[in-house]
Amino acid sequence: MFFQNKIYIRFTSFFMLFMFFFSVTPQATASSLFGDFTVKDEIKLGKEFDKMVHSRLPVVLDPQITDYVKDLVARVAKQMPPQPFPITAAVIQNNSMNAFAVPGGYIYIYTGLLLNLKHESELAAVIGHELAHVSLRHVARRMEKMQLVNIASMLGTLAGMMIGMSGGGNSASIGQALAMGSMAGAQSAYLSYTQENEREADHLGMNYLIKAGFNPTSMVDSFKAMKQRQWYVSNTNIPTYLSTHPGLDARIDYLNERFRRMPPEYFRRQNDDAKFYKIKTLIRARMTDPEVAIAHYNNIPENKRTCLDHLGQGIILSRMKKNVEAEAAFEQARQECPGETLILRELGRFYFTIGKMDKASPLLREAYMRDPQDAMTLFFIARVEGSRKNYKQAILTMRKVAEMVPKDQEIHYHLGRMLGESGNYFEAHVQLAYAALYGRTPKQATFHLKKAEGLAKTPEQKKELRKLQEIITPPPPDGADKK
């Protein structure tokens, strides 16, 4: 939703170290072929897996969060050798400290990882490690050896490995559902990373991390954070990283050994966490249990609270319907950081939710002037105009939001409502059909499709209708029986 919403021994030979660091590691290339599993197959499998993730898991669509993660992934991925596919990132709303990458260049970051790491550089270290798995084709090469017969069996096995082992939330049950049958569960265990895989990914990922300008110690710091977190969860809720990426103690040891051979200036690199802290604030305040989140901020001494802490309090209190206290926290945040765009946006959003449009509008417009690419700000500007029955401007603005975030249920729902209130019933049903489609309610989508079919008159409307029909009721696959 738019709101939400290993190594087990040390090297004992200098020659082995020399060969590892200076030999050419296996990278994915367009001509790679191990058995029958080609890079073309990787790309196809990755696309299908990504569709599955977006259709069955709570993928975060808030551009503030997703754009930040995509930019950080791109910064690290830029250090990789040329790949035969683009690197594509997404954020999954789940409290597990988890991240994983799959063949074809897709990487997924859980909100729990963002929330529980201390610095951006630690997140970059995890990203570097995962991208190294992709570049080294660790999963792909193991799948080749399994000789899975088709994409469907590969997809189920991959889901069992990457999602089914996840701790916490609903990912485990979803992963089990996606792993098609007990065979997939056994296969997914075979696919798990070996200690040698982890050693290779640690060292190659470290190279990416350093080239991207980060302090190399952040990789060890991220491992320590995960290890520490393990002691705060039950045995049935251990973060995925500790079950699919074993041997943290040994990995920390050999990375510390590598640090001794690095230039001292690498370790003088400082963290720049301004954007990272904003994202953590949004995730904590918007996507975690409000009672747990408010307790976090209440435990911070008043004289040590930042404007972001007050912002987080305001968001949580507004979720708890404590509007007087929420307003005070928001205004405190604004007073301490008067030009902070995120605070202006969230305060404007708050005033909208309590019906104070005259206060909401100028705050949202100021936020938009400071950041015209923030789709969330534009979303609420459109809704303010809609509440004032200025439908022409509201619809125009909401269409722009839909272009920026094309597959969000709430955007299409509100656009449909505005169109209906303005008298454009055909397009209203089209947008409501898209809303139902992205909200995973196919019956409702079909209902609005039928309504739109009865209203389509012009060639443009019929063309738009055909596009919607192809999405909701796609043609049968090649070779299927046709009546």
PDB file of C-alpha atoms in Angstrom, residues 341 363-374 377-378 381 400:
ATOM      1  CA  THR A 341      10.473  18.661   3.788  1.00  0.00           C
ATOM      2  CA  LEU A 363       2.171  22.869   4.253  1.00  0.00           C
ATOM      3  CA  LEU A 364       1.770  20.332   1.460  1.00  0.00           C
ATOM      4  CA  ARG A 365       2.418  22.932  -1.228  1.00  0.00           C
ATOM      5  CA  GLU A 366       5.574  24.114   0.527  1.00  0.00           C
ATOM      6  CA  ALA A 367       6.720  20.496   0.768  1.00  0.00           C
ATOM      7  CA  TYR A 368       6.009  20.060  -2.942  1.00  0.00           C
ATOM      8  CA  MET A 369       8.023  23.174  -3.829  1.00  0.00           C
ATOM      9  CA  ARG A 370      10.963  21.715  -1.918  1.00  0.00           C
ATOM     10  CA  ASP A 371      10.615  18.220  -3.421  1.00  0.00           C
ATOM     11  CA  PRO A 372       8.482  18.020  -6.592  1.00  0.00           C
ATOM     12  CA  GLN A 373       9.279  14.302  -6.965  1.00  0.00           C
ATOM     13  CA  ASP A 374       7.551  13.272  -3.728  1.00  0.00           C
ATOM     14  CA  THR A 377       2.912  15.012  -1.137  1.00  0.00           C
ATOM     15  CA  LEU A 378       1.141  15.258  -4.490  1.00  0.00           C
ATOM     16  CA  ILE A 381      -2.534  17.831  -2.498  1.00  0.00           C
ATOM     17  CA  LYS A 400       0.355  12.535 -12.166  1.00  0.00           C
TER      18      LYS A 400
END
